JSON list of C-alpha atoms in Angstrom, two decimals:
[
{"chain": "A", "resi": 1, "resn": "GLU", "atom": "CA", "xyz": [35.49, -74.53, -44.78]},
{"chain": "A", "resi": 2, "resn": "VAL", "atom": "CA", "xyz": [37.03, -71.28, -46.03]},
{"chain": "A", "resi": 3, "resn": "GLY", "atom": "CA", "xyz": [39.97, -71.90, -43.72]},
{"chain": "A", "resi": 4, "resn": "TYR", "atom": "CA", "xyz": [40.48, -75.40, -45.16]},
{"chain": "A", "resi": 5, "resn": "TYR", "atom": "CA", "xyz": [40.56, -74.02, -48.70]},
{"chain": "A", "resi": 6, "resn": "SER", "atom": "CA", "xyz": [42.89, -71.21, -47.65]},
{"chain": "A", "resi": 7, "resn": "GLY", "atom": "CA", "xyz": [45.19, -73.64, -45.85]},
{"chain": "A", "resi": 8, "resn": "ALA", "atom": "CA", "xyz": [45.32, -75.83, -48.95]},
{"chain": "A", "resi": 9, "resn": "THR", "atom": "CA", "xyz": [46.40, -72.95, -51.19]},
{"chain": "A", "resi": 10, "resn": "LYS", "atom": "CA", "xyz": [49.35, -71.94, -49.00]},
{"chain": "A", "resi": 11, "resn": "PHE", "atom": "CA", "xyz": [51.65, -74.42, -50.76]},
{"chain": "A", "resi": 12, "resn": "ILE", "atom": "CA", "xyz": [50.16, -74.16, -54.23]},
{"chain": "A", "resi": 13, "resn": "TYR", "atom": "CA", "xyz": [50.13, -70.50, -55.22]},
{"chain": "A", "resi": 14, "resn": "PRO", "atom": "CA", "xyz": [53.78, -69.80, -54.36]},
{"chain": "A", "resi": 15, "resn": "PHE", "atom": "CA", "xyz": [54.82, -72.22, -57.13]},
{"chain": "A", "resi": 16, "resn": "MET", "atom": "CA", "xyz": [52.96, -70.15, -59.72]},
{"chain": "A", "resi": 17, "resn": "PHE", "atom": "CA", "xyz": [55.94, -67.80, -59.95]},
{"chain": "A", "resi": 18, "resn": "ILE", "atom": "CA", "xyz": [57.83, -70.55, -61.83]},
{"chain": "A", "resi": 19, "resn": "SER", "atom": "CA", "xyz": [55.31, -70.64, -64.66]},
{"chain": "A", "resi": 20, "resn": "GLY", "atom": "CA", "xyz": [54.93, -66.85, -64.68]},
{"chain": "A", "resi": 21, "resn": "ALA", "atom": "CA", "xyz": [58.67, -66.20, -64.81]},
{"chain": "A", "resi": 22, "resn": "PHE", "atom": "CA", "xyz": [59.22, -68.81, -67.51]},
{"chain": "A", "resi": 23, "resn": "MET", "atom": "CA", "xyz": [56.43, -67.45, -69.72]},
{"chain": "A", "resi": 24, "resn": "THR", "atom": "CA", "xyz": [57.57, -63.85, -69.16]},
{"chain": "A", "resi": 25, "resn": "ALA", "atom": "CA", "xyz": [60.96, -64.89, -70.52]},
{"chain": "A", "resi": 26, "resn": "ILE", "atom": "CA", "xyz": [59.54, -66.91, -73.44]},
{"chain": "A", "resi": 27, "resn": "PHE", "atom": "CA", "xyz": [56.71, -64.64, -74.62]},
{"chain": "A", "resi": 28, "resn": "PRO", "atom": "CA", "xyz": [58.91, -62.10, -76.46]},
{"chain": "A", "resi": 29, "resn": "LYS", "atom": "CA", "xyz": [60.36, -64.96, -78.53]},
{"chain": "A", "resi": 30, "resn": "LEU", "atom": "CA", "xyz": [56.88, -66.31, -79.28]},
{"chain": "A", "resi": 31, "resn": "ALA", "atom": "CA", "xyz": [55.71, -62.86, -80.37]},
{"chain": "A", "resi": 32, "resn": "LYS", "atom": "CA", "xyz": [58.83, -62.26, -82.48]},
{"chain": "A", "resi": 33, "resn": "HIS", "atom": "CA", "xyz": [58.41, -65.54, -84.35]},
{"chain": "A", "resi": 34, "resn": "SER", "atom": "CA", "xyz": [54.60, -65.59, -84.54]},
{"chain": "A", "resi": 35, "resn": "GLU", "atom": "CA", "xyz": [54.71, -65.60, -88.35]},
{"chain": "A", "resi": 36, "resn": "GLU", "atom": "CA", "xyz": [57.50, -68.21, -88.62]},
{"chain": "A", "resi": 37, "resn": "MET", "atom": "CA", "xyz": [55.56, -71.38, -87.82]},
{"chain": "A", "resi": 38, "resn": "ASP", "atom": "CA", "xyz": [58.52, -73.74, -87.53]},
{"chain": "A", "resi": 39, "resn": "LYS", "atom": "CA", "xyz": [60.40, -71.49, -85.11]},
{"chain": "A", "resi": 40, "resn": "PHE", "atom": "CA", "xyz": [57.17, -70.61, -83.28]},
{"chain": "A", "resi": 41, "resn": "ARG", "atom": "CA", "xyz": [56.22, -74.29, -82.82]},
{"chain": "A", "resi": 42, "resn": "SER", "atom": "CA", "xyz": [59.73, -75.11, -81.66]},
{"chain": "A", "resi": 43, "resn": "ILE", "atom": "CA", "xyz": [59.59, -72.45, -78.94]},
{"chain": "A", "resi": 44, "resn": "GLN", "atom": "CA", "xyz": [56.05, -73.41, -77.95]},
{"chain": "A", "resi": 45, "resn": "ASN", "atom": "CA", "xyz": [56.88, -77.13, -77.79]},
{"chain": "A", "resi": 46, "resn": "LEU", "atom": "CA", "xyz": [59.98, -76.46, -75.71]},
{"chain": "A", "resi": 47, "resn": "ALA", "atom": "CA", "xyz": [57.93, -74.37, -73.27]},
{"chain": "A", "resi": 48, "resn": "LEU", "atom": "CA", "xyz": [55.22, -77.05, -73.12]},
{"chain": "A", "resi": 49, "resn": "TYR", "atom": "CA", "xyz": [57.80, -79.78, -72.56]},
{"chain": "A", "resi": 50, "resn": "TYR", "atom": "CA", "xyz": [59.60, -78.02, -69.72]},
{"chain": "A", "resi": 51, "resn": "LEU", "atom": "CA", "xyz": [56.68, -76.34, -68.00]},
{"chain": "A", "resi": 52, "resn": "GLY", "atom": "CA", "xyz": [54.41, -79.35, -68.41]},
{"chain": "A", "resi": 53, "resn": "GLY", "atom": "CA", "xyz": [57.10, -81.61, -66.98]},
{"chain": "A", "resi": 54, "resn": "ILE", "atom": "CA", "xyz": [57.79, -79.28, -64.07]},
{"chain": "A", "resi": 55, "resn": "GLY", "atom": "CA", "xyz": [54.06, -78.95, -63.36]},
{"chain": "A", "resi": 56, "resn": "ILE", "atom": "CA", "xyz": [53.46, -82.69, -63.38]},
{"chain": "A", "resi": 57, "resn": "VAL", "atom": "CA", "xyz": [56.49, -83.37, -61.16]},
{"chain": "A", "resi": 58, "resn": "LEU", "atom": "CA", "xyz": [55.46, -80.59, -58.74]},
{"chain": "A", "resi": 59, "resn": "SER", "atom": "CA", "xyz": [51.84, -81.73, -58.54]},
{"chain": "A", "resi": 60, "resn": "THR", "atom": "CA", "xyz": [52.78, -85.36, -58.07]},
{"chain": "A", "resi": 61, "resn": "SER", "atom": "CA", "xyz": [55.44, -84.58, -55.46]},
{"chain": "A", "resi": 62, "resn": "LEU", "atom": "CA", "xyz": [53.15, -82.28, -53.51]},
{"chain": "A", "resi": 63, "resn": "TYR", "atom": "CA", "xyz": [50.30, -84.78, -53.70]},
{"chain": "A", "resi": 64, "resn": "LEU", "atom": "CA", "xyz": [52.46, -87.64, -52.44]},
{"chain": "A", "resi": 65, "resn": "GLY", "atom": "CA", "xyz": [54.08, -85.48, -49.77]},
{"chain": "A", "resi": 66, "resn": "ALA", "atom": "CA", "xyz": [50.92, -83.71, -48.62]},
{"chain": "A", "resi": 67, "resn": "ASP", "atom": "CA", "xyz": [50.68, -85.35, -45.20]},
{"chain": "A", "resi": 68, "resn": "LEU", "atom": "CA", "xyz": [54.35, -84.74, -44.45]},
{"chain": "A", "resi": 69, "resn": "ILE", "atom": "CA", "xyz": [54.28, -81.14, -45.71]},
{"chain": "A", "resi": 70, "resn": "PHE", "atom": "CA", "xyz": [51.28, -80.23, -43.57]},
{"chain": "A", "resi": 71, "resn": "GLN", "atom": "CA", "xyz": [52.72, -82.03, -40.54]},
{"chain": "A", "resi": 72, "resn": "LEU", "atom": "CA", "xyz": [56.08, -80.24, -40.87]},
{"chain": "A", "resi": 73, "resn": "PHE", "atom": "CA", "xyz": [54.70, -76.76, -41.43]},
{"chain": "A", "resi": 74, "resn": "PHE", "atom": "CA", "xyz": [51.38, -76.76, -39.58]},
{"chain": "A", "resi": 75, "resn": "VAL", "atom": "CA", "xyz": [51.64, -79.65, -37.09]},
{"chain": "A", "resi": 76, "resn": "ASP", "atom": "CA", "xyz": [47.94, -80.50, -36.66]},
{"chain": "A", "resi": 77, "resn": "LYS", "atom": "CA", "xyz": [46.52, -77.04, -37.34]},
{"chain": "A", "resi": 78, "resn": "TYR", "atom": "CA", "xyz": [45.42, -77.61, -40.97]},
{"chain": "A", "resi": 79, "resn": "ASP", "atom": "CA", "xyz": [44.93, -81.39, -41.17]},
{"chain": "A", "resi": 80, "resn": "ASP", "atom": "CA", "xyz": [41.43, -80.86, -42.56]},
{"chain": "A", "resi": 81, "resn": "SER", "atom": "CA", "xyz": [43.00, -78.94, -45.48]},
{"chain": "A", "resi": 82, "resn": "ILE", "atom": "CA", "xyz": [44.93, -81.99, -46.71]},
{"chain": "A", "resi": 83, "resn": "PRO", "atom": "CA", "xyz": [42.07, -83.54, -48.75]},
{"chain": "A", "resi": 84, "resn": "VAL", "atom": "CA", "xyz": [41.42, -80.14, -50.35]},
{"chain": "A", "resi": 85, "resn": "PHE", "atom": "CA", "xyz": [45.13, -79.71, -51.03]},
{"chain": "A", "resi": 86, "resn": "LYS", "atom": "CA", "xyz": [45.26, -83.12, -52.73]},
{"chain": "A", "resi": 87, "resn": "ILE", "atom": "CA", "xyz": [42.62, -81.90, -55.18]},
{"chain": "A", "resi": 88, "resn": "LEU", "atom": "CA", "xyz": [43.94, -78.38, -55.71]},
{"chain": "A", "resi": 89, "resn": "VAL", "atom": "CA", "xyz": [47.53, -79.50, -56.20]},
{"chain": "A", "resi": 90, "resn": "TRP", "atom": "CA", "xyz": [46.65, -80.61, -59.75]},
{"chain": "A", "resi": 91, "resn": "TYR", "atom": "CA", "xyz": [45.99, -76.96, -60.56]},
{"chain": "A", "resi": 92, "resn": "LEU", "atom": "CA", "xyz": [49.76, -76.57, -60.96]},
{"chain": "A", "resi": 93, "resn": "SER", "atom": "CA", "xyz": [50.01, -79.21, -63.68]},
{"chain": "A", "resi": 94, "resn": "ILE", "atom": "CA", "xyz": [47.07, -77.75, -65.56]},
{"chain": "A", "resi": 95, "resn": "VAL", "atom": "CA", "xyz": [48.26, -74.15, -65.36]},
{"chain": "A", "resi": 96, "resn": "PHE", "atom": "CA", "xyz": [51.85, -75.03, -66.23]},
{"chain": "A", "resi": 97, "resn": "ILE", "atom": "CA", "xyz": [50.58, -76.72, -69.42]},
{"chain": "A", "resi": 98, "resn": "TYR", "atom": "CA", "xyz": [48.05, -73.97, -70.16]},
{"chain": "A", "resi": 99, "resn": "GLY", "atom": "CA", "xyz": [50.65, -71.17, -69.88]},
{"chain": "A", "resi": 100, "resn": "PRO", "atom": "CA", "xyz": [52.51, -71.87, -73.14]},
{"chain": "A", "resi": 101, "resn": "ILE", "atom": "CA", "xyz": [49.24, -72.45, -75.00]},
{"chain": "A", "resi": 102, "resn": "SER", "atom": "CA", "xyz": [47.58, -69.25, -73.79]},
{"chain": "A", "resi": 103, "resn": "ASN", "atom": "CA", "xyz": [50.74, -67.24, -74.44]},
{"chain": "A", "resi": 104, "resn": "SER", "atom": "CA", "xyz": [50.91, -68.71, -77.94]},
{"chain": "A", "resi": 105, "resn": "LEU", "atom": "CA", "xyz": [47.33, -67.61, -78.54]},
{"chain": "A", "resi": 106, "resn": "VAL", "atom": "CA", "xyz": [48.18, -64.11, -77.31]},
{"chain": "A", "resi": 107, "resn": "ALA", "atom": "CA", "xyz": [51.23, -64.03, -79.59]},
{"chain": "A", "resi": 108, "resn": "LYS", "atom": "CA", "xyz": [48.93, -65.00, -82.47]},
{"chain": "A", "resi": 109, "resn": "ASN", "atom": "CA", "xyz": [46.55, -62.17, -81.48]},
{"chain": "A", "resi": 110, "resn": "LYS", "atom": "CA", "xyz": [43.74, -64.49, -80.32]},
{"chain": "A", "resi": 111, "resn": "ILE", "atom": "CA", "xyz": [43.09, -62.55, -77.13]},
{"chain": "A", "resi": 112, "resn": "VAL", "atom": "CA", "xyz": [39.34, -62.23, -77.72]},
{"chain": "A", "resi": 113, "resn": "PHE", "atom": "CA", "xyz": [39.01, -66.02, -77.59]},
{"chain": "A", "resi": 114, "resn": "LEU", "atom": "CA", "xyz": [40.84, -66.13, -74.25]},
{"chain": "A", "resi": 115, "resn": "VAL", "atom": "CA", "xyz": [38.68, -63.35, -72.81]},
{"chain": "A", "resi": 116, "resn": "TYR", "atom": "CA", "xyz": [35.45, -65.14, -73.76]},
{"chain": "A", "resi": 117, "resn": "LEU", "atom": "CA", "xyz": [36.80, -68.48, -72.59]},
{"chain": "A", "resi": 118, "resn": "ASN", "atom": "CA", "xyz": [37.71, -67.08, -69.19]},
{"chain": "A", "resi": 119, "resn": "LEU", "atom": "CA", "xyz": [34.39, -65.25, -68.82]},
{"chain": "A", "resi": 120, "resn": "ILE", "atom": "CA", "xyz": [32.50, -68.46, -69.56]},
{"chain": "A", "resi": 121, "resn": "MET", "atom": "CA", "xyz": [34.64, -70.35, -67.05]},
{"chain": "A", "resi": 122, "resn": "ILE", "atom": "CA", "xyz": [34.07, -67.73, -64.35]},
{"chain": "A", "resi": 123, "resn": "VAL", "atom": "CA", "xyz": [30.31, -68.15, -64.74]},
{"chain": "A", "resi": 124, "resn": "LEU", "atom": "CA", "xyz": [30.67, -71.95, -64.80]},
{"chain": "A", "resi": 125, "resn": "ASN", "atom": "CA", "xyz": [32.90, -71.88, -61.71]},
{"chain": "A", "resi": 126, "resn": "ILE", "atom": "CA", "xyz": [30.38, -69.78, -59.80]},
{"chain": "A", "resi": 127, "resn": "ALA", "atom": "CA", "xyz": [27.55, -72.13, -60.82]},
{"chain": "A", "resi": 128, "resn": "MET", "atom": "CA", "xyz": [29.54, -75.22, -59.87]},
{"chain": "A", "resi": 129, "resn": "ASN", "atom": "CA", "xyz": [30.49, -73.69, -56.53]},
{"chain": "A", "resi": 130, "resn": "PHE", "atom": "CA", "xyz": [26.81, -72.96, -55.89]},
{"chain": "A", "resi": 131, "resn": "PHE", "atom": "CA", "xyz": [26.05, -76.68, -56.11]},
{"chain": "A", "resi": 132, "resn": "LEU", "atom": "CA", "xyz": [29.29, -78.32, -54.96]},
{"chain": "A", "resi": 133, "resn": "ILE", "atom": "CA", "xyz": [30.11, -76.27, -51.85]},
{"chain": "A", "resi": 134, "resn": "PRO", "atom": "CA", "xyz": [26.86, -77.11, -50.00]},
{"chain": "A", "resi": 135, "resn": "ALA", "atom": "CA", "xyz": [27.37, -80.80, -50.79]},
{"chain": "A", "resi": 136, "resn": "TYR", "atom": "CA", "xyz": [31.15, -81.13, -50.40]},
{"chain": "A", "resi": 137, "resn": "GLY", "atom": "CA", "xyz": [32.37, -77.99, -48.64]},
{"chain": "A", "resi": 138, "resn": "ALA", "atom": "CA", "xyz": [35.91, -76.87, -49.44]},
{"chain": "A", "resi": 139, "resn": "LYS", "atom": "CA", "xyz": [36.49, -80.05, -51.46]},
{"chain": "A", "resi": 140, "resn": "GLY", "atom": "CA", "xyz": [33.58, -78.99, -53.68]},
{"chain": "A", "resi": 141, "resn": "ALA", "atom": "CA", "xyz": [35.19, -75.60, -54.30]},
{"chain": "A", "resi": 142, "resn": "ALA", "atom": "CA", "xyz": [38.46, -77.35, -55.14]},
{"chain": "A", "resi": 143, "resn": "MET", "atom": "CA", "xyz": [36.68, -79.73, -57.52]},
{"chain": "A", "resi": 144, "resn": "ALA", "atom": "CA", "xyz": [34.97, -76.79, -59.27]},
{"chain": "A", "resi": 145, "resn": "THR", "atom": "CA", "xyz": [38.34, -75.10, -59.72]},
{"chain": "A", "resi": 146, "resn": "ILE", "atom": "CA", "xyz": [40.00, -78.19, -61.19]},
{"chain": "A", "resi": 147, "resn": "ILE", "atom": "CA", "xyz": [37.06, -79.00, -63.49]},
{"chain": "A", "resi": 148, "resn": "CYS", "atom": "CA", "xyz": [37.01, -75.43, -64.83]},
{"chain": "A", "resi": 149, "resn": "GLU", "atom": "CA", "xyz": [40.78, -75.40, -65.34]},
{"chain": "A", "resi": 150, "resn": "ILE", "atom": "CA", "xyz": [40.61, -78.70, -67.23]},
{"chain": "A", "resi": 151, "resn": "LEU", "atom": "CA", "xyz": [37.84, -77.28, -69.42]},
{"chain": "A", "resi": 152, "resn": "ILE", "atom": "CA", "xyz": [39.86, -74.11, -70.08]},
{"chain": "A", "resi": 153, "resn": "LEU", "atom": "CA", "xyz": [42.93, -76.17, -70.99]},
{"chain": "A", "resi": 154, "resn": "GLY", "atom": "CA", "xyz": [40.95, -78.54, -73.20]},
{"chain": "A", "resi": 155, "resn": "SER", "atom": "CA", "xyz": [39.17, -75.67, -74.97]},
{"chain": "A", "resi": 156, "resn": "ALA", "atom": "CA", "xyz": [42.43, -73.81, -75.56]},
{"chain": "A", "resi": 157, "resn": "ILE", "atom": "CA", "xyz": [44.09, -76.95, -76.95]},
{"chain": "A", "resi": 158, "resn": "ILE", "atom": "CA", "xyz": [41.17, -77.62, -79.31]},
{"chain": "A", "resi": 159, "resn": "TYR", "atom": "CA", "xyz": [41.09, -74.00, -80.46]},
{"chain": "A", "resi": 160, "resn": "TRP", "atom": "CA", "xyz": [44.86, -73.99, -80.95]},
{"chain": "A", "resi": 161, "resn": "LYS", "atom": "CA", "xyz": [44.71, -77.19, -83.00]},
{"chain": "A", "resi": 162, "resn": "ILE", "atom": "CA", "xyz": [41.97, -75.72, -85.20]},
{"chain": "A", "resi": 163, "resn": "ILE", "atom": "CA", "xyz": [43.82, -72.49, -85.96]},
{"chain": "A", "resi": 164, "resn": "ASP", "atom": "CA", "xyz": [47.23, -74.16, -86.12]},
{"chain": "A", "resi": 165, "resn": "ASN", "atom": "CA", "xyz": [46.15, -76.72, -88.71]},
{"chain": "A", "resi": 166, "resn": "GLY", "atom": "CA", "xyz": [44.41, -74.09, -90.79]},
{"chain": "A", "resi": 167, "resn": "GLN", "atom": "CA", "xyz": [41.12, -75.98, -90.66]},
{"chain": "A", "resi": 168, "resn": "LEU", "atom": "CA", "xyz": [39.33, -72.81, -89.72]},
{"chain": "A", "resi": 169, "resn": "LYS", "atom": "CA", "xyz": [40.27, -69.19, -90.23]},
{"chain": "A", "resi": 170, "resn": "VAL", "atom": "CA", "xyz": [39.36, -67.26, -87.12]},
{"chain": "A", "resi": 171, "resn": "ASP", "atom": "CA", "xyz": [39.28, -63.48, -87.17]},
{"chain": "A", "resi": 172, "resn": "ASN", "atom": "CA", "xyz": [39.18, -61.49, -83.96]}
]
């Protein structure tokens, strides 16, 4: 099962450099304009638009091409990784959307929120793996990852909306 999960990640993690490079280039602008809401939102929305679009196109393309990709690169060696890959591939979409939001929170000095959020999700991921891996194997581990990433993204979006709209003043 570990091999199936590992085989599934071989074509997912290399694409993470796109999001990382993009956010490394954008973050200084976010930080510089963190007090100018119009400019800040413009930069953030542009990053969300491009990275979100790239992530969705990548995930969809990799999902649809999974059988061909694994056949071309692995012949029949990792066929059992394909169902796991088809779950994990959505990690790219989620992380590409989460990147601009988390970087915006960092630029707004909301790091403590992100630390707590990620600590909670680590514990949740471990707990979910404890139950899902015995029942579903590598697919269970992939499901736990995707569920936790969706929860992280959703929580970050809700938190961002709260602080962005001024409905709640949050001090670190």
